[in-house]
């Protein structure tokens, strides 16, 4: 009876249901466009059929380079409906990085927003066999080498709807690239089952209801919007698209569209609550945040405006959110330091996730004393199926049967995990992961540079920003601006350090390994708390 | 990586999480007893270990005959934690019925409440090999042939905790007996996966949060409380036990304990809203109801008191709730007849369930015209794994690859299903299913009776009640009271008809089949609406 009593779990079932149950309800607000769930369902079917007509086969990868527009949401269902795997690329990446992802993923098609056509065209230049579709509400395709959205959709033809089901719930639905701690991004495979369960967990923890109005401040290319693209569709909530994260626009939409929920890194929230337009909201707004814990000031100010922060934690490898800092009744309710310290912790596994562990080198749990540092490891339905085309990387990440986050943390006596340090090579700036090794590689490629170490330093606006410590060849005259520009030519601009300190030598271990923590300690010495601590 | 990235779904993970995350939070209020989630976790571990020490093996059945007390909730986790299958027996059944279920399920142990010891002892008399444990908060075991709860728990001994995991999510967690449409109850197998997913669906649709306070008006022996025993534990809500459904007690608990949710058949709700204690609640209460649609009067009065009704539909074979009548913004908000008609429909599949279908004999969908009657069929994760020890019955139920509910309904143009008639042999009285065939069998066993037909007739208090049409042997003098007493001696007292009409003959088809619908039509003629219609 297994086939009858165990339908394969897939987020496709969410849109199937909503396009039927909430057919006439507004599903998407995208500028002046409004689509009902019936419209979204139809558009998804068209996209999937057009993909198949374009030669997309089961398991093929389809890449998108899109901001949070209707087509991006549609792709979250249309690509898997065509039995293909969605590769949502960070729109802020440089040409080389985009090219690497297109090549590594083996994407057969790329959907690109008109604003990103330049970078896409440059990335595609040396690649062959990737068909490019320019999405545009107004159908403003100009480049003759690219297909317009309507030309693409025209391929769907007249046909029956495709079934909103999958054969194997453990098959891949998405391939999301990390920003890479070792220079090169890794392709993280999400399964239909994992995406389905994480979406349900998001619904429960973020207290979504059929009245949810979700504002897309978080890029959908970040872990598929922490699986919220699927979750909000499941509950029949309303998606409010947002191409550009600007506090004034956000405040307009909060008020005009009656937004109930949004997600964002603390920097986004800081921008929102400090905007001149900020004033208390009439209906409470729930905001899931992650990447770095919100500061006490942010928490306090947000609460004063009627914005409730839900602090979550996870990685690309864990479908975005894996843990939540559940609030206990016994915690102080006043704006005390203790309350903020408790709430700034990464917390406990979500309802659909396994428990987090903090382990030592031998995989045994560290003492739950809030002091002993170990590595945070995770497993279960909310951990990736593995790295795409990287058996060695996957085995390394899952050594001992647990996914190794690379994040260092402590376990508190109450079972809450707290980050003590990030994966040692990553700086999180404005919600974006920056691999310091990658920045170092860019710097070291300059002829004047001998040696370099990049660390995250505190930044009032971005949480952290990368700072580089550089040793130059003796007698060479190179300026800070020159080196920063050198980096910007090579990797995404936002990854470039905004500060360079020229030093005579870098602190090193006896075996010659650079001691980044020494540099970090110095930079963070004047802060009351380390990020995550 | 499947073992690492796909933990088997099981409700056990819910208590594992809550006993850790919500360790100090009150999990259960049972009269004067209060247990935290840590307590509930510990008690569950003790129960499971004591079961294993008692010889319970993986897959064995463990029966319970308990009202909604702490031990009943504990058994929902403790029995599966011991890798066994929970058989929660309806406490209102007669001795013979209980004996049948114990025998058919092959239960090795029975947990019984002191108040039900008499009936349990009678049922066990001719059975061997079933150990009986008397649960009691006060440990008041008196019968020397039975074990007390504390003696039982004493077997747990000192040991490590059992793992809150299962090897196979498609293994059985519970075996729930139907009230039987063909006389004998059928054993419905629930899987860990199905229970897990239905519980998540209940959380989403009933809008549970960590602040949920759930009052146990619905017996947990009904589809494991519509999977709410697992759901409320998952979210870390508070269970308020209730041994006896009395409106005055309910109102006291609603106020004293700050109840946010309860479940119940419309008769329970009618009792609550019409109680002298009724007055508007300060915090809104969400009430999931099913079995029969609530009447317009009930809906209106409940709303006036701040009680929001969520109308659900399902069967024992579908883990309880499978469908929900989702409310559309476009429906009239005033107390109009149209609004109530829309809300009284059985609705659409829940978020975790597949779509409902209404099909003809050939398994093709009936026209979605709100008029054409067909059979409601279902499939997917929220449909049972099959009938226990009944291959033929299972095959019959799943013919054509769909579970046949036996319920007749129509599909409306908006995709909402509405019951037109019940499974033809079942009367739902006060939330209890009564098989008319079973009542007929009891009546026909009386020497004076020739032929009989039992149908559900409208009842102001119970929704429906069984009425018998009896043809007696000519010249025989038997009274209504005599026949009713005859039935009560044979089956559960609540199933006995409260009215018997002696007739000369029964309406029949040309082939001699009794036309129950003719009798029904006559009885329901004076009602503005049929139940479910």
GROMACS .gro file of N, CA and C in nm, chain B residues 237-354:
model
  354
  770UNK      N    1   0.296   2.306   2.351
  770UNK     CA    2   0.176   2.362   2.413
  770UNK      C    3   0.142   2.288   2.541
  771UNK      N    4   0.035   2.332   2.606
  771UNK     CA    5  -0.005   2.272   2.734
  771UNK      C    6  -0.129   2.186   2.714
  772UNK      N    7  -0.120   2.061   2.761
  772UNK     CA    8  -0.236   1.971   2.756
  772UNK      C    9  -0.317   1.986   2.885
  773UNK      N   10  -0.445   2.014   2.871
  773UNK     CA   11  -0.531   2.016   2.989
  773UNK      C   12  -0.619   1.891   2.982
  774UNK      N   13  -0.595   1.799   3.073
  774UNK     CA   14  -0.670   1.674   3.072
  774UNK      C   15  -0.815   1.698   3.115
  775UNK      N   16  -0.901   1.609   3.069
  775UNK     CA   17  -1.043   1.621   3.104
  775UNK      C   18  -1.101   1.480   3.095
  776UNK      N   19  -1.139   1.427   3.210
  776UNK     CA   20  -1.190   1.289   3.209
  776UNK      C   21  -1.333   1.283   3.160
  777UNK      N   22  -1.408   1.390   3.187
  777UNK     CA   23  -1.551   1.387   3.163
  777UNK      C   24  -1.590   1.517   3.092
  778UNK      N   25  -1.662   1.505   2.984
  778UNK     CA   26  -1.700   1.625   2.907
  778UNK      C   27  -1.825   1.688   2.967
  779UNK      N   28  -1.802   1.781   3.059
  779UNK     CA   29  -1.915   1.852   3.121
  779UNK      C   30  -1.898   2.001   3.099
  780UNK      N   31  -1.999   2.066   3.040
  780UNK     CA   32  -1.986   2.208   3.007
  780UNK      C   33  -1.940   2.297   3.124
  781UNK      N   34  -1.988   2.269   3.245
  781UNK     CA   35  -1.945   2.355   3.357
  781UNK      C   36  -1.795   2.341   3.382
  782UNK      N   37  -1.746   2.216   3.377
  782UNK     CA   38  -1.602   2.193   3.394
  782UNK      C   39  -1.523   2.260   3.283
  783UNK      N   40  -1.575   2.249   3.161
  783UNK     CA   41  -1.507   2.308   3.046
  783UNK      C   42  -1.495   2.459   3.063
  784UNK      N   43  -1.604   2.521   3.104
  784UNK     CA   44  -1.599   2.667   3.123
  784UNK      C   45  -1.501   2.708   3.232
  785UNK      N   46  -1.497   2.629   3.340
  785UNK     CA   47  -1.400   2.659   3.445
  785UNK      C   48  -1.258   2.653   3.391
  786UNK      N   49  -1.229   2.550   3.311
  786UNK     CA   50  -1.093   2.533   3.259
  786UNK      C   51  -1.061   2.637   3.152
  787UNK      N   52  -1.161   2.670   3.070
  787UNK     CA   53  -1.140   2.774   2.968
  787UNK      C   54  -1.089   2.900   3.036
  788UNK      N   55  -1.150   2.933   3.148
  788UNK     CA   56  -1.113   3.058   3.217
  788UNK      C   57  -0.990   3.042   3.304
  789UNK      N   58  -0.988   2.935   3.387
  789UNK     CA   59  -0.878   2.921   3.483
  789UNK      C   60  -0.745   2.888   3.417
  790UNK      N   61  -0.750   2.812   3.311
  790UNK     CA   62  -0.625   2.767   3.248
  790UNK      C   63  -0.592   2.845   3.122
  791UNK      N   64  -0.676   2.939   3.084
  791UNK     CA   65  -0.648   3.018   2.964
  791UNK      C   66  -0.644   2.934   2.838
  792UNK      N   67  -0.743   2.846   2.825
  792UNK     CA   68  -0.747   2.753   2.711
  792UNK      C   69  -0.755   2.831   2.579
  793UNK      N   70  -0.674   2.791   2.482
  793UNK     CA   71  -0.675   2.856   2.350
  793UNK      C   72  -0.739   2.768   2.243
  794UNK      N   73  -0.741   2.636   2.267
  794UNK     CA   74  -0.790   2.542   2.165
  794UNK      C   75  -0.863   2.425   2.230
  795UNK      N   76  -0.966   2.376   2.165
  795UNK     CA   77  -1.014   2.240   2.192
  795UNK      C   78  -1.078   2.185   2.067
  796UNK      N   79  -1.102   2.054   2.068
  796UNK     CA   80  -1.165   1.985   1.955
  796UNK      C   81  -1.294   1.923   2.003
  797UNK      N   82  -1.388   1.910   1.914
  797UNK     CA   83  -1.508   1.837   1.956
  797UNK      C   84  -1.612   1.829   1.847
  798UNK      N   85  -1.696   1.726   1.857
  798UNK     CA   86  -1.809   1.714   1.768
  798UNK      C   87  -1.905   1.830   1.796
  799UNK      N   88  -1.989   1.865   1.698
  799UNK     CA   89  -2.083   1.975   1.720
  799UNK      C   90  -2.166   1.962   1.848
  800UNK      N   91  -2.200   1.839   1.887
  800UNK     CA   92  -2.279   1.823   2.010
  800UNK      C   93  -2.204   1.874   2.132
  801UNK      N   94  -2.073   1.852   2.135
  801UNK     CA   95  -1.992   1.901   2.247
  801UNK      C   96  -1.995   2.054   2.248
  802UNK      N   97  -1.980   2.110   2.128
  802UNK     CA   98  -1.978   2.257   2.118
  802UNK      C   99  -2.115   2.314   2.156
  803UNK      N  100  -2.221   2.248   2.111
  803UNK     CA  101  -2.355   2.293   2.145
  803UNK      C  102  -2.372   2.295   2.297
  804UNK      N  103  -2.324   2.189   2.361
  804UNK     CA  104  -2.332   2.183   2.507
  804UNK      C  105  -2.257   2.297   2.573
  805UNK      N  106  -2.140   2.327   2.519
  805UNK     CA  107  -2.056   2.432   2.578
  805UNK      C  108  -2.121   2.570   2.561
  806UNK      N  109  -2.165   2.599   2.440
  806UNK     CA  110  -2.214   2.736   2.415
  806UNK      C  111  -2.351   2.761   2.478
  807UNK      N  112  -2.425   2.652   2.505
  807UNK     CA  113  -2.557   2.671   2.566
  807UNK      C  114  -2.555   2.652   2.718
  808UNK      N  115  -2.437   2.630   2.773
  808UNK     CA  116  -2.428   2.612   2.919
  808UNK      C  117  -2.461   2.742   2.991
  809UNK      N  118  -2.516   2.734   3.111
  809UNK     CA  119  -2.545   2.858   3.187
  809UNK      C  120  -2.418   2.938   3.215
  810UNK      N  121  -2.302   2.869   3.218
  810UNK     CA  122  -2.174   2.936   3.248
  810UNK      C  123  -2.121   3.016   3.129
  811UNK      N  124  -2.183   2.998   3.011
  811UNK     CA  125  -2.128   3.058   2.889
  811UNK      C  126  -2.129   3.211   2.893
  812UNK      N  127  -2.017   3.269   2.864
  812UNK     CA  128  -2.007   3.414   2.843
  812UNK      C  129  -1.883   3.438   2.759
  813UNK      N  130  -1.877   3.552   2.690
  813UNK     CA  131  -1.765   3.572   2.596
  813UNK      C  132  -1.628   3.553   2.661
  814UNK      N  133  -1.539   3.486   2.589
  814UNK     CA  134  -1.403   3.462   2.639
  814UNK      C  135  -1.315   3.583   2.611
  815UNK      N  136  -1.216   3.602   2.696
  815UNK     CA  137  -1.128   3.719   2.679
  815UNK      C  138  -1.024   3.695   2.569
  816UNK      N  139  -0.967   3.573   2.565
  816UNK     CA  140  -0.877   3.539   2.453
  816UNK      C  141  -0.953   3.447   2.358
  817UNK      N  142  -0.941   3.469   2.227
  817UNK     CA  143  -1.013   3.386   2.131
  817UNK      C  144  -0.979   3.238   2.148
  818UNK      N  145  -1.079   3.153   2.134
  818UNK     CA  146  -1.059   3.009   2.144
  818UNK      C  147  -1.086   2.948   2.006
  819UNK      N  148  -0.994   2.866   1.960
  819UNK     CA  149  -1.009   2.799   1.831
  819UNK      C  150  -1.056   2.656   1.856
  820UNK      N  151  -1.167   2.620   1.793
  820UNK     CA  152  -1.224   2.488   1.814
  820UNK      C  153  -1.234   2.415   1.681
  821UNK      N  154  -1.162   2.304   1.671
  821UNK     CA  155  -1.173   2.220   1.552
  821UNK      C  156  -1.290   2.125   1.574
  822UNK      N  157  -1.375   2.120   1.473
  822UNK     CA  158  -1.492   2.033   1.487
  822UNK      C  159  -1.506   1.945   1.364
  823UNK      N  160  -1.571   1.833   1.382
  823UNK     CA  161  -1.589   1.740   1.271
  823UNK      C  162  -1.694   1.638   1.307
  824UNK      N  163  -1.712   1.541   1.219
  824UNK     CA  164  -1.813   1.438   1.245
  824UNK      C  165  -1.943   1.476   1.180
  825UNK      N  166  -1.986   1.597   1.203
  825UNK     CA  167  -2.103   1.654   1.136
  825UNK      C  168  -2.079   1.804   1.132
  826UNK      N  169  -2.132   1.872   1.033
  826UNK     CA  170  -2.109   2.016   1.028
  826UNK      C  171  -2.186   2.087   1.139
  827UNK      N  172  -2.126   2.187   1.199
  827UNK     CA  173  -2.198   2.263   1.300
  827UNK      C  174  -2.317   2.336   1.238
  828UNK      N  175  -2.424   2.347   1.312
  828UNK     CA  176  -2.544   2.415   1.260
  828UNK      C  177  -2.521   2.565   1.257
  829UNK      N  178  -2.598   2.636   1.174
  829UNK     CA  179  -2.588   2.782   1.170
  829UNK      C  180  -2.600   2.843   1.309
  830UNK      N  181  -2.694   2.795   1.389
  830UNK     CA  182  -2.713   2.849   1.523
  830UNK      C  183  -2.587   2.832   1.606
  831UNK      N  184  -2.528   2.714   1.597
  831UNK     CA  185  -2.407   2.686   1.674
  831UNK      C  186  -2.293   2.777   1.630
  832UNK      N  187  -2.275   2.787   1.497
  832UNK     CA  188  -2.166   2.871   1.445
  832UNK      C  189  -2.182   3.015   1.494
  833UNK      N  190  -2.303   3.065   1.481
  833UNK     CA  191  -2.329   3.204   1.514
  833UNK      C  192  -2.308   3.231   1.662
  834UNK      N  193  -2.363   3.143   1.746
  834UNK     CA  194  -2.353   3.160   1.890
  834UNK      C  195  -2.206   3.148   1.935
  835UNK      N  196  -2.134   3.051   1.877
  835UNK     CA  197  -1.993   3.031   1.912
  835UNK      C  198  -1.912   3.155   1.879
  836UNK      N  199  -1.933   3.209   1.759
  836UNK     CA  200  -1.860   3.328   1.718
  836UNK      C  201  -1.887   3.444   1.812
  837UNK      N  202  -2.012   3.455   1.855
  837UNK     CA  203  -2.050   3.561   1.948
  837UNK      C  204  -1.977   3.551   2.082
  838UNK      N  205  -1.938   3.429   2.117
  838UNK     CA  206  -1.867   3.408   2.244
  838UNK      C  207  -1.716   3.417   2.228
  839UNK      N  208  -1.671   3.439   2.105
  839UNK     CA  209  -1.526   3.447   2.080
  839UNK      C  210  -1.465   3.313   2.050
  840UNK      N  211  -1.551   3.217   2.013
  840UNK     CA  212  -1.503   3.083   1.978
  840UNK      C  213  -1.506   3.069   1.827
  841UNK      N  214  -1.388   3.045   1.768
  841UNK     CA  215  -1.379   3.031   1.623
  841UNK      C  216  -1.383   2.884   1.587
  842UNK      N  217  -1.477   2.845   1.502
  842UNK     CA  218  -1.488   2.705   1.463
  842UNK      C  219  -1.409   2.677   1.335
  843UNK      N  220  -1.331   2.571   1.340
  843UNK     CA  221  -1.261   2.523   1.221
  843UNK      C  222  -1.326   2.390   1.185
  844UNK      N  223  -1.389   2.387   1.070
  844UNK     CA  224  -1.465   2.269   1.032
  844UNK      C  225  -1.376   2.173   0.954
  845UNK      N  226  -1.356   2.054   1.009
  845UNK     CA  227  -1.269   1.955   0.946
  845UNK      C  228  -1.347   1.828   0.914
  846UNK      N  229  -1.288   1.746   0.832
  846UNK     CA  230  -1.355   1.622   0.791
  846UNK      C  231  -1.252   1.512   0.773
  847UNK      N  232  -1.289   1.395   0.813
  847UNK     CA  233  -1.202   1.280   0.794
  847UNK      C  234  -1.264   1.157   0.856
  848UNK      N  235  -1.186   1.050   0.857
  848UNK     CA  236  -1.234   0.923   0.909
  848UNK      C  237  -1.122   0.861   0.992
  849UNK      N  238  -1.155   0.755   1.060
  849UNK     CA  239  -1.051   0.681   1.133
  849UNK      C  240  -0.940   0.643   1.036
  850UNK      N  241  -0.977   0.607   0.914
  850UNK     CA  242  -0.879   0.563   0.814
  850UNK      C  243  -0.788   0.677   0.766
  851UNK      N  244  -0.821   0.801   0.800
  851UNK     CA  245  -0.739   0.914   0.753
  851UNK      C  246  -0.679   0.992   0.871
  852UNK      N  247  -0.643   0.921   0.976
  852UNK     CA  248  -0.579   0.985   1.091
  852UNK      C  249  -0.669   1.091   1.153
  853UNK      N  250  -0.799   1.077   1.137
  853UNK     CA  251  -0.889   1.183   1.180
  853UNK      C  252  -0.896   1.287   1.071
  854UNK      N  253  -0.847   1.410   1.097
  854UNK     CA  254  -0.868   1.518   1.000
  854UNK      C  255  -0.792   1.498   0.869
  855UNK      N  256  -0.862   1.513   0.759
  855UNK     CA  257  -0.801   1.505   0.625
  855UNK      C  258  -0.833   1.632   0.548
  856UNK      N  259  -0.954   1.683   0.570
  856UNK     CA  260  -0.999   1.801   0.496
  856UNK      C  261  -1.031   1.914   0.593
  857UNK      N  262  -1.029   2.035   0.540
  857UNK     CA  263  -1.065   2.154   0.617
  857UNK      C  264  -1.148   2.244   0.529
  858UNK      N  265  -1.247   2.306   0.589
  858UNK     CA  266  -1.325   2.404   0.514
  858UNK      C  267  -1.256   2.539   0.528
  859UNK      N  268  -1.164   2.565   0.436
  859UNK     CA  269  -1.089   2.691   0.440
  859UNK      C  270  -1.185   2.808   0.411
  860UNK      N  271  -1.171   2.914   0.489
  860UNK     CA  272  -1.260   3.030   0.474
  860UNK      C  273  -1.201   3.126   0.371
  861UNK      N  274  -1.281   3.164   0.274
  861UNK     CA  275  -1.235   3.258   0.171
  861UNK      C  276  -1.276   3.401   0.207
  862UNK      N  277  -1.187   3.493   0.173
  862UNK     CA  278  -1.215   3.635   0.196
  862UNK      C  279  -1.339   3.682   0.122
  863UNK      N  280  -1.367   3.614   0.011
  863UNK     CA  281  -1.477   3.659  -0.074
  863UNK      C  282  -1.614   3.614  -0.021
  864UNK      N  283  -1.615   3.528   0.081
  864UNK     CA  284  -1.743   3.484   0.135
  864UNK      C  285  -1.805   3.597   0.216
  865UNK      N  286  -1.938   3.598   0.223
  865UNK     CA  287  -2.002   3.702   0.306
  865UNK      C  288  -1.957   3.689   0.452
  866UNK      N  289  -1.938   3.801   0.517
  866UNK     CA  290  -1.893   3.796   0.656
  866UNK      C  291  -2.010   3.804   0.753
  867UNK      N  292  -2.123   3.851   0.704
  867UNK     CA  293  -2.240   3.860   0.793
  867UNK      C  294  -2.299   3.720   0.813
  868UNK      N  295  -2.381   3.706   0.917
  868UNK     CA  296  -2.442   3.577   0.951
  868UNK      C  297  -2.552   3.539   0.852
  869UNK      N  298  -2.516   3.526   0.727
  869UNK     CA  299  -2.618   3.492   0.629
  869UNK      C  300  -2.627   3.341   0.613
  870UNK      N  301  -2.737   3.296   0.556
  870UNK     CA  302  -2.756   3.154   0.528
  870UNK      C  303  -2.646   3.106   0.434
  871UNK      N  304  -2.614   3.190   0.336
  871UNK     CA  305  -2.512   3.152   0.238
  871UNK      C  306  -2.378   3.124   0.305
  872UNK      N  307  -2.340   3.212   0.398
  872UNK     CA  308  -2.214   3.195   0.469
  872UNK      C  309  -2.211   3.062   0.544
  873UNK      N  310  -2.319   3.032   0.611
  873UNK     CA  311  -2.322   2.908   0.687
  873UNK      C  312  -2.321   2.786   0.597
  874UNK      N  313  -2.390   2.797   0.485
  874UNK     CA  314  -2.388   2.684   0.390
  874UNK      C  315  -2.247   2.660   0.337
  875UNK      N  316  -2.177   2.771   0.310
  875UNK     CA  317  -2.040   2.758   0.260
  875UNK      C  318  -1.949   2.695   0.366
  876UNK      N  319  -1.968   2.739   0.491
  876UNK     CA  320  -1.881   2.693   0.600
  876UNK      C  321  -1.916   2.552   0.648
  877UNK      N  322  -2.035   2.507   0.618
  877UNK     CA  323  -2.076   2.374   0.663
  877UNK      C  324  -2.025   2.264   0.570
  878UNK      N  325  -1.960   2.303   0.461
  878UNK     CA  326  -1.907   2.203   0.369
  878UNK      C  327  -1.780   2.140   0.425
  879UNK      N  328  -1.750   2.021   0.377
  879UNK     CA  329  -1.633   1.949   0.430
  879UNK      C  330  -1.502   2.007   0.377
  880UNK      N  331  -1.507   2.071   0.260
  880UNK     CA  332  -1.394   2.150   0.214
  880UNK      C  333  -1.292   2.082   0.128
  881UNK      N  334  -1.166   2.110   0.158
  881UNK     CA  335  -1.054   2.072   0.073
  881UNK      C  336  -0.951   1.997   0.156
  882UNK      N  337  -0.861   1.924   0.091
  882UNK     CA  338  -0.756   1.853   0.163
  882UNK      C  339  -0.669   1.948   0.243
  883UNK      N  340  -0.624   1.903   0.357
  883UNK     CA  341  -0.534   1.985   0.438
  883UNK      C  342  -0.400   2.002   0.366
  884UNK      N  343  -0.315   2.086   0.425
  884UNK     CA  344  -0.188   2.123   0.361
  884UNK      C  345  -0.097   2.002   0.339
  885UNK      N  346  -0.104   1.904   0.427
  885UNK     CA  347  -0.018   1.786   0.417
  885UNK      C  348  -0.089   1.669   0.348
  886UNK      N  349  -0.213   1.691   0.309
  886UNK     CA  350  -0.292   1.583   0.250
  886UNK      C  351  -0.305   1.602   0.099
  887UNK      N  352  -0.333   1.495   0.031
  887UNK     CA  353  -0.362   1.505  -0.112
  887UNK      C  354  -0.503   1.564  -0.130
   0.00000   0.00000   0.00000
